[in-house]
Structure formats: C-alpha cells, structure tokens
Short mmCIF file of N, CA and C in Angstrom, two decimals:
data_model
loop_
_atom_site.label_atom_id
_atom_site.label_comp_id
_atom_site.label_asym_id
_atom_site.label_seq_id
_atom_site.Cartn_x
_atom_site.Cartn_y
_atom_site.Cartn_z
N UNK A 502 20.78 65.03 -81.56
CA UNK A 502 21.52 66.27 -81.49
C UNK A 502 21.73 66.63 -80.02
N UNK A 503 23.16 67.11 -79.67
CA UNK A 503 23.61 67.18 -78.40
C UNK A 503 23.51 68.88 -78.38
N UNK A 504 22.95 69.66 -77.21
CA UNK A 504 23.73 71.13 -77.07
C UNK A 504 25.21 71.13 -77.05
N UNK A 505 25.94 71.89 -77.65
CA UNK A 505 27.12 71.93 -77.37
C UNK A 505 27.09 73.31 -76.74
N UNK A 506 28.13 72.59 -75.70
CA UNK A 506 28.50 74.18 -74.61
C UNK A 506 29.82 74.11 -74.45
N UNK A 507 30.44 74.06 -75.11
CA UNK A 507 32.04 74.04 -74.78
C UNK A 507 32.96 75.16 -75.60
N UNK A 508 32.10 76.53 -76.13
CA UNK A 508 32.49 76.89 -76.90
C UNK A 508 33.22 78.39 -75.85
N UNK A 509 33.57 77.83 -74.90
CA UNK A 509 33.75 79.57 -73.44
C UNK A 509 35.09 79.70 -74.24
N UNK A 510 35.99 79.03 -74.51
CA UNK A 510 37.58 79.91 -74.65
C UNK A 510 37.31 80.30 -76.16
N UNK A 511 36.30 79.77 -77.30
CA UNK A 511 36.21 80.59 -78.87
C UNK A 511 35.30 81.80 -78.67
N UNK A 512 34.33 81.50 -77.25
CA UNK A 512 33.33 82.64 -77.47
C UNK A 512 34.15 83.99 -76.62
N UNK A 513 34.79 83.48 -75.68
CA UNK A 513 35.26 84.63 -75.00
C UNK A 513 36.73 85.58 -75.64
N UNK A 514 37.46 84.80 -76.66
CA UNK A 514 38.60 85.36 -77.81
C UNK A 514 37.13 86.25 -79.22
N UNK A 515 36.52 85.57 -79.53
CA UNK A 515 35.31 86.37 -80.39
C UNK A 515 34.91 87.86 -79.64
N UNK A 516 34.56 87.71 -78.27
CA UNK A 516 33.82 89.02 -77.36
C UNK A 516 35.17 89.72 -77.61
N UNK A 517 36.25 89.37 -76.84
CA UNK A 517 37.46 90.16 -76.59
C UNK A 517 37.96 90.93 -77.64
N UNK A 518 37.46 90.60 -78.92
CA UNK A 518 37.95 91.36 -80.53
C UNK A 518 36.88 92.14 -80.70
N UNK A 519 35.66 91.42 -80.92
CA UNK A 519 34.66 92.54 -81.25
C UNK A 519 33.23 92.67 -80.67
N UNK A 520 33.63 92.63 -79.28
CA UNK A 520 32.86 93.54 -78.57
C UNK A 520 33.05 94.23 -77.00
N UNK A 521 34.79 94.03 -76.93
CA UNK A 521 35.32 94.84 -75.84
C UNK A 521 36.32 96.09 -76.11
N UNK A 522 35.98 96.57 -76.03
CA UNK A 522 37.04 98.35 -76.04
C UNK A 522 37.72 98.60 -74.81
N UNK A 523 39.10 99.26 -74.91
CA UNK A 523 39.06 99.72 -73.63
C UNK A 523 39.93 101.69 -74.22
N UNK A 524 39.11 102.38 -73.14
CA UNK A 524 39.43 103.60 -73.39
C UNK A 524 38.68 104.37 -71.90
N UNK A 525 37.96 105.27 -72.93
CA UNK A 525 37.17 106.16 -71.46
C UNK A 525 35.62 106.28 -72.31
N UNK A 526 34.92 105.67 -71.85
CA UNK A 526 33.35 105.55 -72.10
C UNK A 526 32.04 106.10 -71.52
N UNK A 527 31.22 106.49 -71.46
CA UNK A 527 29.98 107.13 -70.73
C UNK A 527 29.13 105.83 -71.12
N UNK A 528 28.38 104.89 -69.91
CA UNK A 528 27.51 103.91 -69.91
C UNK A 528 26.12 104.81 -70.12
N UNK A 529 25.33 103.13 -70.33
CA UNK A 529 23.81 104.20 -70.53
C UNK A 529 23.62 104.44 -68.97
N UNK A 530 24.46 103.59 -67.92
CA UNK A 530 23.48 104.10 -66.37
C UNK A 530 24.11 105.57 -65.88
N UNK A 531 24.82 106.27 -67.25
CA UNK A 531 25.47 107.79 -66.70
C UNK A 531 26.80 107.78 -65.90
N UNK A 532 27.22 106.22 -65.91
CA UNK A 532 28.47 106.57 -64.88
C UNK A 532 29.70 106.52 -66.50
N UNK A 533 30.89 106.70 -65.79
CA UNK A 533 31.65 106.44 -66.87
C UNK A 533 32.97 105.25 -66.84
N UNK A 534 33.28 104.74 -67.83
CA UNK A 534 33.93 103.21 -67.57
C UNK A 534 35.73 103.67 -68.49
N UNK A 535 36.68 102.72 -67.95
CA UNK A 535 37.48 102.54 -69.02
C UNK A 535 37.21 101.51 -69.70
N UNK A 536 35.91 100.56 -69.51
CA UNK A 536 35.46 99.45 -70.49
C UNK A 536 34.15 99.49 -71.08
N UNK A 537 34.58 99.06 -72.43
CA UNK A 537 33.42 99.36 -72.67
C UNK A 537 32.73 97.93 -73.55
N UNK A 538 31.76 97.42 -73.27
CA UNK A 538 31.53 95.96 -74.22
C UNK A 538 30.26 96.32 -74.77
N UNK A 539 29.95 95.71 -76.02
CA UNK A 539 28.66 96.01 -76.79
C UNK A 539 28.93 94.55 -77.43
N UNK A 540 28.16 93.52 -76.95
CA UNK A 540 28.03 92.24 -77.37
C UNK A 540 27.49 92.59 -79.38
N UNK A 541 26.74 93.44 -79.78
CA UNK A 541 25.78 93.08 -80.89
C UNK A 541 26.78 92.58 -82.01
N UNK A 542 27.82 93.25 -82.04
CA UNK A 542 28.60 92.74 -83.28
C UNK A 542 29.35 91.08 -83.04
N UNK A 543 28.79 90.50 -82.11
CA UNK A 543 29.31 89.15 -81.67
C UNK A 543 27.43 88.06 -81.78
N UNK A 544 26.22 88.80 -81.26
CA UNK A 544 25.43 88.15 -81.18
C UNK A 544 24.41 88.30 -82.77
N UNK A 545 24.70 88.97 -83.59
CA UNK A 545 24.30 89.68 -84.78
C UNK A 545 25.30 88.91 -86.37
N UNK A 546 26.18 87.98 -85.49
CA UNK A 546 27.17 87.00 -86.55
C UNK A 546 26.34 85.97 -86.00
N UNK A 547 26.35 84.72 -87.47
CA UNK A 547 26.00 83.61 -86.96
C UNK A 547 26.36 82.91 -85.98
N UNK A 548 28.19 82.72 -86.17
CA UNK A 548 28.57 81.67 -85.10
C UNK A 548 28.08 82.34 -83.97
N UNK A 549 28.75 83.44 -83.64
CA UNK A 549 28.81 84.11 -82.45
C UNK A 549 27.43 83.86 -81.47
N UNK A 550 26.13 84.04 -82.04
CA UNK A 550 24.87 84.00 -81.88
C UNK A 550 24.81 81.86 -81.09
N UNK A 551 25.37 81.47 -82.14
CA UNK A 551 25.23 80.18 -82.09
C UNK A 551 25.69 79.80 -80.87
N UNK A 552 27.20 80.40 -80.95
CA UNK A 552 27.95 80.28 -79.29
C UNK A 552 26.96 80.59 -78.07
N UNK A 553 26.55 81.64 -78.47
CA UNK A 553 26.18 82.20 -76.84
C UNK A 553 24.86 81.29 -76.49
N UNK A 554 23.98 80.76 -77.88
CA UNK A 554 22.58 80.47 -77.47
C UNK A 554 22.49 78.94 -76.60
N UNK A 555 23.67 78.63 -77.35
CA UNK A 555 24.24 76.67 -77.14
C UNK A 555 24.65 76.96 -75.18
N UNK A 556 25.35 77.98 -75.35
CA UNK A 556 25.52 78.04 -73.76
C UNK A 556 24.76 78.41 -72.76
N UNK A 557 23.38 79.35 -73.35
CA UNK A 557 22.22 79.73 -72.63
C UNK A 557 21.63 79.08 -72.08
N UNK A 558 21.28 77.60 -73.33
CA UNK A 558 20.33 76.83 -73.25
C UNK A 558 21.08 76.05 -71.73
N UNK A 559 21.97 75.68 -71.72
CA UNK A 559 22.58 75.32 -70.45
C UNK A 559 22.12 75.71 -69.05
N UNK A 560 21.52 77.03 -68.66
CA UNK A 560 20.81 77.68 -67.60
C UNK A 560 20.05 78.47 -67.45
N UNK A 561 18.97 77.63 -68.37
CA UNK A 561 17.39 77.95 -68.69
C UNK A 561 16.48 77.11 -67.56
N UNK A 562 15.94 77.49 -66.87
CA UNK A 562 15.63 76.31 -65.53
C UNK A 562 14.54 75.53 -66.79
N UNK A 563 14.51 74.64 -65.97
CA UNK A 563 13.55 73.64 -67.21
C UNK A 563 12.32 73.32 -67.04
N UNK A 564 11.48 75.08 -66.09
CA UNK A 564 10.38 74.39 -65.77
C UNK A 564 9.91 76.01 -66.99
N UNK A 565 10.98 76.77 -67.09
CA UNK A 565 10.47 77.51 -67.45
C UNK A 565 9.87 77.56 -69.19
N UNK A 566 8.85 78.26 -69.54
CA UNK A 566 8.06 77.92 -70.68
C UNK A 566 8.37 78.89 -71.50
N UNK A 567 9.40 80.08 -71.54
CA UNK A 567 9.26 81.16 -71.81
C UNK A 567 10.98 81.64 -72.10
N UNK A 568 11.64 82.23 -73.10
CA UNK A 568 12.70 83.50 -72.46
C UNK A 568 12.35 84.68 -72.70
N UNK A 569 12.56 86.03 -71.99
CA UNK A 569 12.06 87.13 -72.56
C UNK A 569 13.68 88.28 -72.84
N UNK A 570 12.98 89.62 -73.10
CA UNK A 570 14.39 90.38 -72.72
C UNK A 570 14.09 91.62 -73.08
N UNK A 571 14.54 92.49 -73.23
CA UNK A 571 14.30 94.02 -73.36
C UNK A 571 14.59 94.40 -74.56
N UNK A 572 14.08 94.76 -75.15
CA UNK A 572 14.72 95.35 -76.82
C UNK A 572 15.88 96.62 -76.38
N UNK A 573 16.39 96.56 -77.43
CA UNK A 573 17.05 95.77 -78.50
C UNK A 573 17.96 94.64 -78.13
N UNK A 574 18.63 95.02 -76.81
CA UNK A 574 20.05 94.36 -77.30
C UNK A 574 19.37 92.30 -77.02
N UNK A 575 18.69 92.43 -76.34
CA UNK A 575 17.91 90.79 -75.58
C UNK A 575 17.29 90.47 -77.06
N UNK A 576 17.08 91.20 -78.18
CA UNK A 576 16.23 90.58 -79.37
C UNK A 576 16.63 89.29 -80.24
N UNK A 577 18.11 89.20 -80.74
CA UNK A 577 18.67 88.19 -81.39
C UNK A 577 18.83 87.60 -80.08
N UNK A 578 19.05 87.15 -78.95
CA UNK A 578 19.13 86.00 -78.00
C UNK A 578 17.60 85.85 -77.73
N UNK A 579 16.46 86.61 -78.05
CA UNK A 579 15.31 85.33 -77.15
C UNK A 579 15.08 84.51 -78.76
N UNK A 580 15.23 85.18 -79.71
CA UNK A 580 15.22 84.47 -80.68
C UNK A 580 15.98 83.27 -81.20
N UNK A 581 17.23 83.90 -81.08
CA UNK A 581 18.10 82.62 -80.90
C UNK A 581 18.07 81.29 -80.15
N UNK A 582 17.50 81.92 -78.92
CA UNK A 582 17.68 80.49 -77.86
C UNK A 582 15.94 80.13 -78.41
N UNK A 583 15.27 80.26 -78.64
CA UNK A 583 13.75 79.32 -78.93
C UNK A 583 14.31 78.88 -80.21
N UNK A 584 14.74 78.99 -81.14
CA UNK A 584 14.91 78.58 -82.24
C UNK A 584 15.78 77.31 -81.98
N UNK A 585 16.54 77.19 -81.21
CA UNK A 585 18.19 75.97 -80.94
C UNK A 585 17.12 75.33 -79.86
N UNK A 586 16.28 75.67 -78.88
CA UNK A 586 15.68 75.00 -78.11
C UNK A 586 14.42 74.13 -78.86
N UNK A 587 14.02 74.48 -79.73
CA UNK A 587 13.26 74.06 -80.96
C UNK A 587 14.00 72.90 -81.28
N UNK A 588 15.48 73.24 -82.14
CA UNK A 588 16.53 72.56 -82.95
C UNK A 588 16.39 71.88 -82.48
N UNK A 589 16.83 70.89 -80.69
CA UNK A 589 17.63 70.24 -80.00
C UNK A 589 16.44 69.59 -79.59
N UNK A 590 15.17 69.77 -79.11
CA UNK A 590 13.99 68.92 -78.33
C UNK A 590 12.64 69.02 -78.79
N UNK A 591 12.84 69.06 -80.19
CA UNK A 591 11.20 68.96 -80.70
C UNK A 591 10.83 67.77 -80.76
N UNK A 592 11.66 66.94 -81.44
CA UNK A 592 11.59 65.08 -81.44
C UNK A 592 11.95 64.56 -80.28
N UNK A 593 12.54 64.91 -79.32
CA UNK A 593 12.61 64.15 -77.87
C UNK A 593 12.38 64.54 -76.91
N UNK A 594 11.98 65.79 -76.55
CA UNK A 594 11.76 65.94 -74.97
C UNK A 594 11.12 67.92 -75.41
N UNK A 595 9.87 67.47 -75.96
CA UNK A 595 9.11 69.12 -76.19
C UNK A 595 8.88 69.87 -74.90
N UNK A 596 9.12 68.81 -73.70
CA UNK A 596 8.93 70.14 -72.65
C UNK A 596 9.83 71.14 -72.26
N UNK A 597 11.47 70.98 -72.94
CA UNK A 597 12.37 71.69 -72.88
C UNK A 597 11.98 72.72 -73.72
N UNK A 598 11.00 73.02 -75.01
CA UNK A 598 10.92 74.02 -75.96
C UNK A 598 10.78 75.36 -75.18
N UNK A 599 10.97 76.52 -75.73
CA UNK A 599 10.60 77.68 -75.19
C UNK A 599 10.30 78.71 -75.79
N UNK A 600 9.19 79.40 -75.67
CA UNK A 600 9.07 80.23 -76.39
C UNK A 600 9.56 82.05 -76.15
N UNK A 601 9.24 82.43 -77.02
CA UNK A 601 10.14 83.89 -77.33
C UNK A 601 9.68 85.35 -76.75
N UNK A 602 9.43 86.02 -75.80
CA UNK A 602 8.80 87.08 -75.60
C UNK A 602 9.82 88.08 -75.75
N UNK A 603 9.52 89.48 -76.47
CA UNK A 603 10.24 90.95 -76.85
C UNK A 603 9.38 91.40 -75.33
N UNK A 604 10.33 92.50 -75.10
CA UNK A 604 9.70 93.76 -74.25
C UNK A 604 9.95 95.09 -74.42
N UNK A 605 9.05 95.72 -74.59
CA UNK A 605 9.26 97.03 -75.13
C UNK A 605 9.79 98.05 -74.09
N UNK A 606 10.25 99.03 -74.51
CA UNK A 606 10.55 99.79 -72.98
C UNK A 606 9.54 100.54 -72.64
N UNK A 607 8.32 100.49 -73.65
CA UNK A 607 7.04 101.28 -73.18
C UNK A 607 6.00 100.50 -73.72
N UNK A 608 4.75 100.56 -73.14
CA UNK A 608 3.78 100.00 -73.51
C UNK A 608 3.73 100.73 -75.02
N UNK A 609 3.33 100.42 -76.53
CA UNK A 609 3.02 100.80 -77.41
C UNK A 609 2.03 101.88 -77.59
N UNK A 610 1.70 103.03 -78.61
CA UNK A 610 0.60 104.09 -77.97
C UNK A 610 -0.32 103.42 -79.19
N UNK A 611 -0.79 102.27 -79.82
CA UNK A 611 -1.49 101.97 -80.61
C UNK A 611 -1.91 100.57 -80.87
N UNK A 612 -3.16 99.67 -81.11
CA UNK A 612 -3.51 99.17 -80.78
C UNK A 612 -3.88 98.30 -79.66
N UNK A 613 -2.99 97.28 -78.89
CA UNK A 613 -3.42 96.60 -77.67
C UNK A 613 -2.84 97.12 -76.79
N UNK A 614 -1.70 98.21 -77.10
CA UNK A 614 -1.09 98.64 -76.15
C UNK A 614 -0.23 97.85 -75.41
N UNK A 615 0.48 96.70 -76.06
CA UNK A 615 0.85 95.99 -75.38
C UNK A 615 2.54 95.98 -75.15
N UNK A 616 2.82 95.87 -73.93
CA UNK A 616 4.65 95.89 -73.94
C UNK A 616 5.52 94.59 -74.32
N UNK A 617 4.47 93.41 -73.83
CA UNK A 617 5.23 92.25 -74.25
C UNK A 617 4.45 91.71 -75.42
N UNK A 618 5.54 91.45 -76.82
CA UNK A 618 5.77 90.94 -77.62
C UNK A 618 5.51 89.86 -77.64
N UNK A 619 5.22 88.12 -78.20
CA UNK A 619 5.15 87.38 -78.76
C UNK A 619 4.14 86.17 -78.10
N UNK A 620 4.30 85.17 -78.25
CA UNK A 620 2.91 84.03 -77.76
C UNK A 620 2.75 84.10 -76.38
N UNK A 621 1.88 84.72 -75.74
CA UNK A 621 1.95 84.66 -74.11
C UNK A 621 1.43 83.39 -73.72
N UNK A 622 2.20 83.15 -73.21
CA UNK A 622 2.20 82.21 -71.67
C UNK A 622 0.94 82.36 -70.89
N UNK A 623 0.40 81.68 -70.16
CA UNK A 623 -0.83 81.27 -69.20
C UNK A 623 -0.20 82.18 -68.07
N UNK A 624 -1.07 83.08 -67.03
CA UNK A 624 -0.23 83.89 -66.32
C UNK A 624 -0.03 82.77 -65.23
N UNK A 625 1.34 82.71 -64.04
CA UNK A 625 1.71 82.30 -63.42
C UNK A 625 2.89 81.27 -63.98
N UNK A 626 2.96 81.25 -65.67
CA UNK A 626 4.48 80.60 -66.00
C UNK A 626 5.59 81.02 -65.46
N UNK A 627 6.24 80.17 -65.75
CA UNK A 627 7.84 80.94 -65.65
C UNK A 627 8.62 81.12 -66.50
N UNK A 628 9.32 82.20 -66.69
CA UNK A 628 10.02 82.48 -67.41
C UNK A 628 11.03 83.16 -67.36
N UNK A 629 12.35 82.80 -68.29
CA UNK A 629 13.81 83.55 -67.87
C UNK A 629 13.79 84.14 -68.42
N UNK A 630 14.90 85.84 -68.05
CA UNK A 630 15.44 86.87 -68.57
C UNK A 630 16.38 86.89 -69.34
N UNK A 631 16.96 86.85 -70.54
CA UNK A 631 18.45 86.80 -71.57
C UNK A 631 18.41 88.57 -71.19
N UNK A 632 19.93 88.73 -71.15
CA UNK A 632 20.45 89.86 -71.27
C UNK A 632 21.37 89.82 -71.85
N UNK A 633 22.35 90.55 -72.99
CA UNK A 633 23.72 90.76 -73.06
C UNK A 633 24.36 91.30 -72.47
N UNK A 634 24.61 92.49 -71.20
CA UNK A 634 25.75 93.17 -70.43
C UNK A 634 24.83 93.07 -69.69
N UNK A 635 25.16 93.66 -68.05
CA UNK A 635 24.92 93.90 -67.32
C UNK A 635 25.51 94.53 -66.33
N UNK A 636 24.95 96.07 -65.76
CA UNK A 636 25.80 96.86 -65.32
C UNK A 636 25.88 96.76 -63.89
N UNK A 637 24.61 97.85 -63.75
CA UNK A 637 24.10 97.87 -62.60
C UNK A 637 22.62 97.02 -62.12
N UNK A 638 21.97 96.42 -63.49
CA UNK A 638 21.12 95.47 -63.38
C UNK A 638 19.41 95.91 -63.72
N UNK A 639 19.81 97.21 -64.30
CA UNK A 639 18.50 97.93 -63.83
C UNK A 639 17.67 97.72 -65.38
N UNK A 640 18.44 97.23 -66.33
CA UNK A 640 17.50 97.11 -67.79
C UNK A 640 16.73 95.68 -67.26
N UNK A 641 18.04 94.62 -66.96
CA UNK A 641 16.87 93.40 -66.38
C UNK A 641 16.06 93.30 -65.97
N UNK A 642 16.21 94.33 -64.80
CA UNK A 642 15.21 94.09 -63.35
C UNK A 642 13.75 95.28 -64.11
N UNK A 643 14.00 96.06 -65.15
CA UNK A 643 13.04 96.44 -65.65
C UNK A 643 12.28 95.77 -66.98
N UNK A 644 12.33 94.46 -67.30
CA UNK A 644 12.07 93.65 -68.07
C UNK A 644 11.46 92.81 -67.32
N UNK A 645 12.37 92.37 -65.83
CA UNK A 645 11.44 91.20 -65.04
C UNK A 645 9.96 92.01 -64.25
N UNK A 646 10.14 93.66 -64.11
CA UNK A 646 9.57 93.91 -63.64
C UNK A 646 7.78 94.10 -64.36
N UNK A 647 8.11 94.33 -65.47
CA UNK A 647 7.11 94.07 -66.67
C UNK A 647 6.10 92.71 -66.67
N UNK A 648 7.34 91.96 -66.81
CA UNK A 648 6.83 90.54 -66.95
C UNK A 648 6.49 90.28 -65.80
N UNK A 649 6.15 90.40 -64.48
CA UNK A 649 5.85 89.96 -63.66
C UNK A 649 4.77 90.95 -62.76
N UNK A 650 4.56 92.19 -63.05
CA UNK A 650 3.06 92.88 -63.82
C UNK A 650 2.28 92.08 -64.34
N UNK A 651 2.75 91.58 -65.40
CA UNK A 651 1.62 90.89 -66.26
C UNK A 651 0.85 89.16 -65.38
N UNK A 652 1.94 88.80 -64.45
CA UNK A 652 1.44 87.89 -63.84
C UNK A 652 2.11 86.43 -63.91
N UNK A 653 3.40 86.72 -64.42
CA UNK A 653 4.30 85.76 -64.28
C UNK A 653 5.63 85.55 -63.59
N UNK A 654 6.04 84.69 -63.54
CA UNK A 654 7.31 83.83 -62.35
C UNK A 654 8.55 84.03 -63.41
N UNK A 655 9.18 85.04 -62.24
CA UNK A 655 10.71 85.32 -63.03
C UNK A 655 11.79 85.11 -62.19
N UNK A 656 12.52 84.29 -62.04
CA UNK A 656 13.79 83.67 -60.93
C UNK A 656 14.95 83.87 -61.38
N UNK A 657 15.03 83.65 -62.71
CA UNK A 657 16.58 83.90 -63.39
C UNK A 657 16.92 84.45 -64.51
N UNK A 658 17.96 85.39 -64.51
CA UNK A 658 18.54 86.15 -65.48
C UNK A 658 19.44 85.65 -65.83
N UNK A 659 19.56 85.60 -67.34
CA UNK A 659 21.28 84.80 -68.10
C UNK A 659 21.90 86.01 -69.04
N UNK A 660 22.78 86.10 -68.67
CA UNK A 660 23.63 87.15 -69.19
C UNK A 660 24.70 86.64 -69.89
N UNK A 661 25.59 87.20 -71.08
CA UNK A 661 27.00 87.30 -71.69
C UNK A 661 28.04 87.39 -70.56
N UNK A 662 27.84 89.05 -70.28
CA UNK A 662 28.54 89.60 -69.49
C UNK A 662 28.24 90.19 -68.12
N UNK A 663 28.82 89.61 -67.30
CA UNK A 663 28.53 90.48 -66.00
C UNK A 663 29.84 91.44 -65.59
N UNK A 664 29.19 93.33 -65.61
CA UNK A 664 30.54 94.07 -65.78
C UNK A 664 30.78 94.22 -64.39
N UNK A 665 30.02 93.29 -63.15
CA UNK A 665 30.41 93.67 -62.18
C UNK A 665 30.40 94.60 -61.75
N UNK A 666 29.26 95.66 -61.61
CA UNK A 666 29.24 96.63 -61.22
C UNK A 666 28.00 97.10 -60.41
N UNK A 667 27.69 95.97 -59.33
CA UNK A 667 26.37 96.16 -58.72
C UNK A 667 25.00 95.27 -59.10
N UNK A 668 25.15 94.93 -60.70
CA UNK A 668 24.07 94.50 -60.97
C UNK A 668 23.61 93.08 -60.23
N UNK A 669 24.52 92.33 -60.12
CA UNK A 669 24.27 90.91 -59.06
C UNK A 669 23.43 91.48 -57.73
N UNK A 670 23.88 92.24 -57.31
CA UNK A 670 23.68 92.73 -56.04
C UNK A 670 22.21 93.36 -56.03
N UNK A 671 21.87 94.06 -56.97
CA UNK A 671 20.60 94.71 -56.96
C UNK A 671 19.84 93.36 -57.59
N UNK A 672 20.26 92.35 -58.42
CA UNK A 672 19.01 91.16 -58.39
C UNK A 672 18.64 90.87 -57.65
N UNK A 673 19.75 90.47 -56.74
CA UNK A 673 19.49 89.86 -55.75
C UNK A 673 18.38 90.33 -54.64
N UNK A 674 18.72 91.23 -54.51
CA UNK A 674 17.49 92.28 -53.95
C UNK A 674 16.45 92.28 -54.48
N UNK A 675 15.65 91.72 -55.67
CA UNK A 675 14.85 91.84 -56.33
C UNK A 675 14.26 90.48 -56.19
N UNK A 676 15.21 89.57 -55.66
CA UNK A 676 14.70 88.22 -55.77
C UNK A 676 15.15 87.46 -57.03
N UNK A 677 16.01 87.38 -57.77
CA UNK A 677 16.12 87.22 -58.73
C UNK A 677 17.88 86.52 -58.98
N UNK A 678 18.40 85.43 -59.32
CA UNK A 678 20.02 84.86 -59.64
C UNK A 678 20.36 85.30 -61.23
N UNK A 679 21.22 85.61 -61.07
CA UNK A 679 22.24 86.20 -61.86
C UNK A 679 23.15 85.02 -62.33
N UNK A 680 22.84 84.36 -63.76
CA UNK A 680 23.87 83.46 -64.44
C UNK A 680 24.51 84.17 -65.77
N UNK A 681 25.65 84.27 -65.20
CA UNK A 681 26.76 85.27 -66.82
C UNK A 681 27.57 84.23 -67.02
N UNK A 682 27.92 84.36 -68.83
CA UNK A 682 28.51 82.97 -69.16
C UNK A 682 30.28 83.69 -68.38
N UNK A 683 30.32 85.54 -69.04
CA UNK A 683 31.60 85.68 -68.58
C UNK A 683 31.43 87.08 -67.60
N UNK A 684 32.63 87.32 -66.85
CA UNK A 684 32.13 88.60 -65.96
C UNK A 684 34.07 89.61 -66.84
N UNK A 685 33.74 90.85 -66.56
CA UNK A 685 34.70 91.71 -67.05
C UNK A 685 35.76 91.54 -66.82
N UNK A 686 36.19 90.70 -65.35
CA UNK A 686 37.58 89.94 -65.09
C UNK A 686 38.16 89.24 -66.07
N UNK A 687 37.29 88.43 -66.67
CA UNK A 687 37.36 87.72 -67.99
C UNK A 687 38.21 87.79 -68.69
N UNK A 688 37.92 89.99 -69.07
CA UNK A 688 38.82 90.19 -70.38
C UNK A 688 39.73 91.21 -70.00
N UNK A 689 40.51 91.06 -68.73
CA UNK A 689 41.10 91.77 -68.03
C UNK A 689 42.42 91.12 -68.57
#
C-alpha cells in the first residue's frame, strides 16, 4: 500500500464548497474576516478525512512518535492520521507508526487532571501538531505549548489551511515551521 497524496485539486474543490464562506464573519481571535473556513464538514466526511490524512502523512517528520492537536477541531485528524499511518506501515516499516494525543484546553478538574489525552510518549519524543485553520497561530502554539510543558520536542505544525494572517509569523517566533496543505489565496 502506497500513501496517496495527489488528491490537492479534489481536496481543495471539496474545502471550496463546504468549508469556505465568503461574507462578513467575527473569528474566534475577535478580529473580523470577509472569509470564513470551518474545515469540519470536509474532515467529519469520509473521503474528505481520507484526503487530508493521505496528505498529512506526507509532512510528519519521521522521527516523530506522536501527532497531537487541540480539541475539537485537531480531533478527527490526530485520529485519522494514526489510523492511515497504522494502514500504510504496520507490515513494513513500524517506525513510521504514530500515535494519537487529544489536548484539552484545560487541564480536567477530575481525576489525573490531565490535559493530554491518549498513550504518552517517553518525555523528550517528538511530536507534530495537526491543525485545521490557522489564523493568527495562537490555538497551535497553545497545544505545542502544553505539550512541551509536559517535556516533549515539538518542531512542526501541519495545517489544512493557512488564512495568512500572522500565524506563520508568530510560529516562527516560537520556534516552530508551519506546513499548510492550502493557504486562503487558494480559494481566492
């Protein structure tokens, strides 16, 4: 079984129907847009999910052991991509596998108290960020900032969409590369 990644001109006609608007919008970072994209009704369909994860897996560094992401919208992609990374290298090459971490936006107020979700990693792994949009960068960089609290290596963020609006710029500042399959020019 091969990844297939060739799916940018079906996945980016799929985003452009149902999950780009254009009007007058209020973002969650309080500013206001004439665009507005909400990947879920694209990553929440099978294909759609399938598209984006086949292209993820593409710039996942390959040392990393881990994807994580912020609930909600990062939930069907860390799932998605361990599951196809499963699919594609369990019988030939298990060091590509990866496993799945949720992040909460708050530590939980009951039992371990814990913010990250699923099989932890040995501290000092590495592990990538899935995002679906990205604005100004600040849900990422508060997901890597979590995960790297806890004592792990975070270098790269993979995004859908980059809306171009600072968020590259503030990774970068953070230490951190910015890979989007598409940026808002895209669907211009």
């Amino acid at each position: 079984m091969r990844i297939r990644d060739d799916y940018r001109d079906e996945l980016l006609e799929l985003l452009k129907k149902d999950a780009y608007r254009n009007g007058e919008f209020k973002l969650s970072s309080g500013k206001t847009s004439e665009h507005y994209v909400n990947c879920k009704p694209v990553i929440l369909n099978g294909k759609g999910l399938l598209m984006v994860c086949d292209m993820f897996l593409k710039h996942i560094e390959h040392d990393s052991k881990a994807v994580a992401g912020l609930t909600l919208g990062a939930d069907p992609l860390v799932s998605g991509v361990t599951m196809r990374s499963y699919q594609f290298w369990h019988n030939v090459q298990s060091c590509y596998i990866v496993d799945g971490l949720i992040i909460r936006k708050e530590p939980k107020g009951h039992g371990t108290a814990s913010q990250i979700e699923g099989p932890l990693p040995p501290k000092g792994t590495k592990i990538t960020v899935l995002e679906d949009v990205v604005t100004t960068g600040g849900s990422s960089i508060k997901a890597v900032n979590v995960l790297r609290d806890a004592g792990y290596i975070v270098e790269r963020v993979i995004s859908i969409i980059d809306r171009q609006e600072g968020g590259e710029d503030a990774m970068k500042k953070a230490g951190l590369q910015l890979k989007s399959l598409f940026t808002l020019e895209d669907f211009r």
